[in-house]
CSV table of C-alpha atoms in Angstrom, one decimal:
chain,number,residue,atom,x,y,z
T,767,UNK,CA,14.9,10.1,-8.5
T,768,UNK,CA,11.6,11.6,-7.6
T,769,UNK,CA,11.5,15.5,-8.1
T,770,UNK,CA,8.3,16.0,-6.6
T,771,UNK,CA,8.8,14.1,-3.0
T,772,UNK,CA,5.4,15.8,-1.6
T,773,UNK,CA,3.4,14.2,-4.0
T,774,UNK,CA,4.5,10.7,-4.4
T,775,UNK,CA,2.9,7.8,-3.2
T,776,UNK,CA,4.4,6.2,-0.4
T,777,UNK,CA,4.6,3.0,-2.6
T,778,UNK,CA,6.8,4.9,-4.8
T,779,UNK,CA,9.0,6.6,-2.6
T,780,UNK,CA,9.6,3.1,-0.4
T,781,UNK,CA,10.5,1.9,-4.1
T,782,UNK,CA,12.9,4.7,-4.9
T,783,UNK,CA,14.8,4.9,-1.2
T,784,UNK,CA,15.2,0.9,-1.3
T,785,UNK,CA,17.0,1.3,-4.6
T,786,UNK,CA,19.1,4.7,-3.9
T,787,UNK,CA,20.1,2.5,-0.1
T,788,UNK,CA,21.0,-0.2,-2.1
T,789,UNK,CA,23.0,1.7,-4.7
T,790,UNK,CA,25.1,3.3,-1.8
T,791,UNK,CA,25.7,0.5,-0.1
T,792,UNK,CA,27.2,-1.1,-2.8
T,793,UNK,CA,28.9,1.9,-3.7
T,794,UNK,CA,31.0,1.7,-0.6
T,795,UNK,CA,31.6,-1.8,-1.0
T,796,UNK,CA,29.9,-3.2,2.1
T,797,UNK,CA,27.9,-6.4,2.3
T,798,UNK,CA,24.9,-6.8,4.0
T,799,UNK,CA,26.6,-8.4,6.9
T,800,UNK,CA,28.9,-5.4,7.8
T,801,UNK,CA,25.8,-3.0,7.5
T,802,UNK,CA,23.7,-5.0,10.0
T,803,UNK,CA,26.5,-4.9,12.4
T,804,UNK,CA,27.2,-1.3,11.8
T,805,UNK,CA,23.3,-0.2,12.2
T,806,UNK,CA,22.6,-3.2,15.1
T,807,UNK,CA,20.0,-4.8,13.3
T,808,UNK,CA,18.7,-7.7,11.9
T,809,UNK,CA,19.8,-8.9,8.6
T,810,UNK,CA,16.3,-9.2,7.6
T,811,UNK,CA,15.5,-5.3,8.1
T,812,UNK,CA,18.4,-3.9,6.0
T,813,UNK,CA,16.7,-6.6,3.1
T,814,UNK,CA,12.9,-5.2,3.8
T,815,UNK,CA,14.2,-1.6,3.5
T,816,UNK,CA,16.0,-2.5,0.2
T,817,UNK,CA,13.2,-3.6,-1.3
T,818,UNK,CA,11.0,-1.5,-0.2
T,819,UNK,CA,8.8,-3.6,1.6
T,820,UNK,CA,8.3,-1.8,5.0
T,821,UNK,CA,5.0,0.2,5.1
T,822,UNK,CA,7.0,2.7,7.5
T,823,UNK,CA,10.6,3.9,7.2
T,824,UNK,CA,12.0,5.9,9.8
T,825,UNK,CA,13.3,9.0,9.0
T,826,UNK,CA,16.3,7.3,11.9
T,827,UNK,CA,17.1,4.6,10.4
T,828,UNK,CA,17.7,6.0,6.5
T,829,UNK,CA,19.7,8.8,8.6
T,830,UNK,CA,21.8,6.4,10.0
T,831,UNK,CA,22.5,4.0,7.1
T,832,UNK,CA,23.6,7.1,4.9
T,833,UNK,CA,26.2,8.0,7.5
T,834,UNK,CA,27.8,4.3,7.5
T,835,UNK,CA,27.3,4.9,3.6
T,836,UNK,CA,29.0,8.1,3.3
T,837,UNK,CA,25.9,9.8,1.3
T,838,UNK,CA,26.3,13.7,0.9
T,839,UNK,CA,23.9,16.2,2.0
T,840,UNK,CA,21.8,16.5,-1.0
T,841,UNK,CA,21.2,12.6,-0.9
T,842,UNK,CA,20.8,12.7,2.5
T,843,UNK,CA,18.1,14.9,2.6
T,844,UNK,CA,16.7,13.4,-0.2
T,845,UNK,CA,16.1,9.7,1.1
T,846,UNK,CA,14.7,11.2,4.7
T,847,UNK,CA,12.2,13.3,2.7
T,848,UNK,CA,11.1,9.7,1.0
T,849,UNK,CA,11.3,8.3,4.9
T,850,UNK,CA,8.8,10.9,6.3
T,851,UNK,CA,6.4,10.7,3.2
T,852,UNK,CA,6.0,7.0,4.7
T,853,UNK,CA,5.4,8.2,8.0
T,854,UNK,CA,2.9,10.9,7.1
T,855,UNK,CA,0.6,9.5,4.4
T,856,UNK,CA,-0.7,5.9,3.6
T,857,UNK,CA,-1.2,4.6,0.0
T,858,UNK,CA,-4.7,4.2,-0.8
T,859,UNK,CA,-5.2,0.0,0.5
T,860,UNK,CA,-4.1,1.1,3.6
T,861,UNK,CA,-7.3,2.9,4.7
T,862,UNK,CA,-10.0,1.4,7.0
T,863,UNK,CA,-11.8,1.4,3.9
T,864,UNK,CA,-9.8,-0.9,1.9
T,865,UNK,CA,-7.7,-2.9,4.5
T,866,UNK,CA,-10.4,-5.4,5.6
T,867,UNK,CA,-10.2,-6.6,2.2
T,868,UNK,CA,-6.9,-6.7,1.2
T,869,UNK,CA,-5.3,-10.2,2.2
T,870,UNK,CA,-1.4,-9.8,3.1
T,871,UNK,CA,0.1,-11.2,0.0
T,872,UNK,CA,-2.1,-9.0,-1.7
T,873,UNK,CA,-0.5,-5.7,-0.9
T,874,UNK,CA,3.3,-6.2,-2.2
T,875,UNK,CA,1.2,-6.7,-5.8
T,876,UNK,CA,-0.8,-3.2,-5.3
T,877,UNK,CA,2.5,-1.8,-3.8
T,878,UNK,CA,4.2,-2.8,-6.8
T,879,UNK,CA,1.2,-2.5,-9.1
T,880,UNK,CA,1.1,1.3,-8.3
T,881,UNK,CA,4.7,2.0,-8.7
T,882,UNK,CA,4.7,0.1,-12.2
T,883,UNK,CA,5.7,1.5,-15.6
T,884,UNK,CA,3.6,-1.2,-17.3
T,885,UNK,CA,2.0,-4.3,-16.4
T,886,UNK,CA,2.2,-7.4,-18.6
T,887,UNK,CA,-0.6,-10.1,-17.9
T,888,UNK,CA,-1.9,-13.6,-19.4
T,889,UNK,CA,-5.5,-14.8,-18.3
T,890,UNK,CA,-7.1,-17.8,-19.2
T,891,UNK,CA,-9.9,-17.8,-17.4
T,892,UNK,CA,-11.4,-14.4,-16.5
T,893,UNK,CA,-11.0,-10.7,-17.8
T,894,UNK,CA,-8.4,-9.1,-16.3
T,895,UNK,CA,-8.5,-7.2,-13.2
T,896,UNK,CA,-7.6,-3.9,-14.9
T,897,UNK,CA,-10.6,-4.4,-17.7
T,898,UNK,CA,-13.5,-5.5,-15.4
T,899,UNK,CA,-16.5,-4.5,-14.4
T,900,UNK,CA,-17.7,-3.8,-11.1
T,901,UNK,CA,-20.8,-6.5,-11.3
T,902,UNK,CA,-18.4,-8.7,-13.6
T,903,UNK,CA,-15.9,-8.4,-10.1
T,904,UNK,CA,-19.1,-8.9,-8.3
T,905,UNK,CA,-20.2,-11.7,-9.6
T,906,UNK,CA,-16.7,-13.8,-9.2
T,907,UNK,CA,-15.8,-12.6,-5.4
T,908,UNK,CA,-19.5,-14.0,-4.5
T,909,UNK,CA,-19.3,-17.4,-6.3
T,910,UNK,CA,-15.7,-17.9,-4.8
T,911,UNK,CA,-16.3,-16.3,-1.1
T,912,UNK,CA,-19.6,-18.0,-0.9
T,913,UNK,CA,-21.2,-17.0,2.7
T,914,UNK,CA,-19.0,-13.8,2.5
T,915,UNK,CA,-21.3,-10.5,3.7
T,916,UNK,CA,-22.3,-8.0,1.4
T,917,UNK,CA,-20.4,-5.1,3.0
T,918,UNK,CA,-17.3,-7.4,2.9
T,919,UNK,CA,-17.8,-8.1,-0.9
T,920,UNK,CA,-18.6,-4.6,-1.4
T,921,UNK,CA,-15.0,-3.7,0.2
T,922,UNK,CA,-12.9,-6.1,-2.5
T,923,UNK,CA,-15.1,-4.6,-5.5
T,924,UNK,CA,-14.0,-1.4,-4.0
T,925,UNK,CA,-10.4,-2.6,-4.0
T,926,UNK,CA,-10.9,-4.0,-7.5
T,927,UNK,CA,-12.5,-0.5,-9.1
T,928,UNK,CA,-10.0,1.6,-7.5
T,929,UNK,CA,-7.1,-0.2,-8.5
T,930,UNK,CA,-8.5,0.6,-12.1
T,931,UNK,CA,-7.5,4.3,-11.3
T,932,UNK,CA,-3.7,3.5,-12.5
T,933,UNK,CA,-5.0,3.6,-15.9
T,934,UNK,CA,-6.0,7.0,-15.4
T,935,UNK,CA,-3.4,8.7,-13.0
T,936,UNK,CA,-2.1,12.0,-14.3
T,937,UNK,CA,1.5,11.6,-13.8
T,938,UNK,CA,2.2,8.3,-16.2
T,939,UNK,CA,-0.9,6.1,-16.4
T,940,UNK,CA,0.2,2.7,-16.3
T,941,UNK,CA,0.3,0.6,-19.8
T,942,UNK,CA,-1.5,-2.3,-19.5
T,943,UNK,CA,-0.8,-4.8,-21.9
T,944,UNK,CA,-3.3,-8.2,-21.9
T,945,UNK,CA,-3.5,-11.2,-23.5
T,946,UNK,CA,-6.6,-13.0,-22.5
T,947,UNK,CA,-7.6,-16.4,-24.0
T,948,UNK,CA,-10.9,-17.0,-26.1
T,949,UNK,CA,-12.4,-19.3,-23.3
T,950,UNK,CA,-12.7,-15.8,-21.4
T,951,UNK,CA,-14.9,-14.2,-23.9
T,952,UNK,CA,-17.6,-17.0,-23.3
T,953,UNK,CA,-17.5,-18.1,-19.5
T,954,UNK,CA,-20.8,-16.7,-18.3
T,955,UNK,CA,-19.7,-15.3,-15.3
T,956,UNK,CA,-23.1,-13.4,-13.8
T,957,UNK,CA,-25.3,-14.0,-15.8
T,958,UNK,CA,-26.1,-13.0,-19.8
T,959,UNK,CA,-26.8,-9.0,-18.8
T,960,UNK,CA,-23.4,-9.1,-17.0
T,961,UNK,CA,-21.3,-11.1,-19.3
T,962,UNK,CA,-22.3,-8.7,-22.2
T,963,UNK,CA,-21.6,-5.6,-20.5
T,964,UNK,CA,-18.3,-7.0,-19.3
T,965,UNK,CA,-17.5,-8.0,-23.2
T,966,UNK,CA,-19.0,-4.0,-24.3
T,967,UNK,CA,-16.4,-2.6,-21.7
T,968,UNK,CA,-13.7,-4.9,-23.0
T,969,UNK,CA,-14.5,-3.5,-26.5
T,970,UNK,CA,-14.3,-0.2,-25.2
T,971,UNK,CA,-11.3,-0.3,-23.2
T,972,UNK,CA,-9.5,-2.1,-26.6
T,973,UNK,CA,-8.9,1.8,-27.8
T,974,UNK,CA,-7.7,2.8,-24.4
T,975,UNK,CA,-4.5,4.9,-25.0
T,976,UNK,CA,-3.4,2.9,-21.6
T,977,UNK,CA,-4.5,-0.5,-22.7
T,978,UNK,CA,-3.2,-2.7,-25.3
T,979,UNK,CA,-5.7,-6.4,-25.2
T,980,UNK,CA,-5.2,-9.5,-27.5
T,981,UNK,CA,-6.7,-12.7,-27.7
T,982,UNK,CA,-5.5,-16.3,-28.1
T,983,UNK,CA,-8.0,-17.7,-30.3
T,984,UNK,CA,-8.8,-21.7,-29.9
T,985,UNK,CA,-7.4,-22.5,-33.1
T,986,UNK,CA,-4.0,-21.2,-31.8
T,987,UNK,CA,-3.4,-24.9,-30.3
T,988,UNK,CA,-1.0,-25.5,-27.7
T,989,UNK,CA,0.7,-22.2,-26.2
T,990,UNK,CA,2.7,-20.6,-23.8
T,991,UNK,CA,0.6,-20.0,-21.1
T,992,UNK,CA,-0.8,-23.1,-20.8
T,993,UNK,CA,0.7,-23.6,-17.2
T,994,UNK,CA,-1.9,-20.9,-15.9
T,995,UNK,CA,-1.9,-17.4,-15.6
T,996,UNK,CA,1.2,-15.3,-14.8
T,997,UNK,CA,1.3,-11.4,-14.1
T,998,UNK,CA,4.8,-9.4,-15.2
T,999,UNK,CA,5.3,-6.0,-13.7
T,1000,UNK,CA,7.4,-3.7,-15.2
T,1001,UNK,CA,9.0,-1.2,-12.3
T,1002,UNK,CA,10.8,2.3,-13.3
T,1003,UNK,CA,15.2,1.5,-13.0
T,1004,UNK,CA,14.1,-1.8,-12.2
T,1005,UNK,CA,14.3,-5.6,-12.6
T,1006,UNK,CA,10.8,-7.4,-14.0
T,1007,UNK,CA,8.9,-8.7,-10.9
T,1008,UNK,CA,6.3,-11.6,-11.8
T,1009,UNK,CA,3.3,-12.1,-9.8
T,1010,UNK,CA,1.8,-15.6,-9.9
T,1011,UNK,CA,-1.7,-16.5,-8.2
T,1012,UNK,CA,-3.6,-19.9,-7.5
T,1013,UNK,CA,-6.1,-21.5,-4.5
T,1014,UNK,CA,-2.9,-21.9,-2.2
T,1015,UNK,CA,-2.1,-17.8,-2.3
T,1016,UNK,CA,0.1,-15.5,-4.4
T,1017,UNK,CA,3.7,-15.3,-4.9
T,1018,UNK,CA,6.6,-13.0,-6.1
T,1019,UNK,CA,9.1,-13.6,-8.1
T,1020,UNK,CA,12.6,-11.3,-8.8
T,1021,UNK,CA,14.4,-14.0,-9.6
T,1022,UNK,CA,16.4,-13.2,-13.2
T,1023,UNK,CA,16.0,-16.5,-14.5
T,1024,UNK,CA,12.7,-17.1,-13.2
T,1025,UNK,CA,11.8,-13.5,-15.1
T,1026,UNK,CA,13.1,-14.3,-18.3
T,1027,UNK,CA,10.9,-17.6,-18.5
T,1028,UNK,CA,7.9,-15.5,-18.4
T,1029,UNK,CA,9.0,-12.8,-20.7
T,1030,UNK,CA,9.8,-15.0,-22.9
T,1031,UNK,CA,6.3,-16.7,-22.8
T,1032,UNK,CA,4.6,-13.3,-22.9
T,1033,UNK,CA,6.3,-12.8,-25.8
T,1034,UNK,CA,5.5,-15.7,-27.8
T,1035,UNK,CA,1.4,-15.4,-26.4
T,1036,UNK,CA,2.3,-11.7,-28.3
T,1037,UNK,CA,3.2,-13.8,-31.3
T,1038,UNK,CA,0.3,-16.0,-31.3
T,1039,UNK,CA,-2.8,-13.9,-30.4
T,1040,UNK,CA,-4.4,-12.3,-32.7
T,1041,UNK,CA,-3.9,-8.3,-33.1
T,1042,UNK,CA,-6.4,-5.1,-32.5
T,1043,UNK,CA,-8.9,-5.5,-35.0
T,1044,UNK,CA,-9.5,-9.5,-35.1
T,1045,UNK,CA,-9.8,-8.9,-31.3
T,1046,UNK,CA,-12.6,-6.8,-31.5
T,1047,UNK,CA,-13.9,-8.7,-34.1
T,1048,UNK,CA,-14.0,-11.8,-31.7
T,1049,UNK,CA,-15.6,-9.7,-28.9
T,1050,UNK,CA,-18.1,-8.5,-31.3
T,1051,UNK,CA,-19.1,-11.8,-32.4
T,1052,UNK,CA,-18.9,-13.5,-28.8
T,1053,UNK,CA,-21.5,-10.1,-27.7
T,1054,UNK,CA,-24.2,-11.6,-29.9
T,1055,UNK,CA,-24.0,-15.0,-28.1
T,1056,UNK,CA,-25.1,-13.3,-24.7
């Protein structure tokens, strides 16, 4: 549960009041089908609010569902509190300064992303997201989104920088643990002056109490995460969620099956890359080529 309800993100409390809903509803042993008839909605609301996927919860309808539930005042009160903080503030992507340049499939990952213990990730073609620079980030959102304004590119670099705040929030930074592979460290992306700088922050951000980065090195062979790139997110009380990206758009995945696959292949990429010190070693030594 959250003790301090006034300063959570509404990410976080949507998080918490779709698993505490959930956890009474099964707790009185009713399906989702005698809920919805109870509350007079649609099957697919009572699903949204249980996982936390409505930007808005009414105070009303959390009200409502702990009286079919049975909840007791304390919980009560507690849930409606996590209701209103949805009502009255808006996570940071939410703002006319962000929201132009945050596609629709892209805000479940920063809603989840910000709620996040730790966030597990493969890349095999780029740095990632959490370890770039800004004219690193710059340099890929112009060469993909050719004919895109400036002030639009400037919003998703924006997006891009502060999402690199979770590494620094004061009330448990998220751990970020990478595996990148060593094609990354030598795809010039920008330019010599902006490759280099991107591989002297990587080297920097390697002793990052936040950040733990590894590198698949080329005489690895065959691996893992050959399939592509895969994104495992880590949630508080929680199942793993996997986040999966491509041309077509971005998917979730909560499926436990599904999950294990890619735990499993983090873990063997874990196995395989290199550790702390030959990783740096390989940055270094890929600096001198730009």
């Amino acid at each position: 549960m959250i003790t301090d309800t006034e300063a959570a993100t509404p990410a976080l409390c949507r998080l918490q009041l779709g698993r505490e809903l959930r956890r009474l509803r099964l707790a009185a042993n009713l399906s989702s089908t005698q809920v919805v008839r109870k509350l007079l909605c649609s099957p697919s609301k009572l699903t949204r609010l249980e996982q936390g996927d409505n930007a808005v919860v009414e105070p009303a309808d959390v009200m409502a569902l702990c009286e079919i539930y049975g909840a007791d005042h304390e919980m009560r009160a507690q849930l409606v509190g996590y209701a209103a903080v949805t009502k009255t503030k808006k996570d940071w992507w939410q703002s006319p300064e962000y929201r132009p340049a945050v596609p629709p499939s892209f805000k479940a990952f920063l809603a989840l992303e910000a709620t996040a213990e730790a966030l597990h990730t493969y890349q095999a073609e780029f740095v990632p997201g959490l370890l770039q620079t800004e004219e690193y980030v710059r340099a890929i959102h112009q060469r993909a989104n050719e004919g895109l304004p400036p002030d639009e590119i400037d919003r998703v670099v924006a997006v891009r920088m502060t999402r690199q705040e979770a590494l620094r929030r004061a009330a448990q930074p998220l751990k970020c643990a990478s595996i990148i592979n060593e094609a990354v460290l030598y795809r010039q992306v920008g330019g010599e002056q902006v490759m280099r700088a991107q591989l002297e922050h990587l080297a920097e951000m390697v002793s990052h109490p936040s950040v733990t980065l590894q590198i698949v090195p080329f005489k690895a062979g065959a691996h893992a995460g050959m399939d592509g790139a895969f994104t495992l997110l880590r949630l508080p009380d929680a199942q793993p969620i996997v986040y999966l990206e491509n041309l077509g758009g971005a998917s979730v995945t909560r499926r436990p099956g599904n999950v294990r696959v890619y735990e499993e292949a983090f873990t063997d990429l874990q196995i395989l890359a290199v550790g702390k010190q030959e990783s740096l070693s390989m940055i270094g030594k890929a600096i001198k080529e730009f």
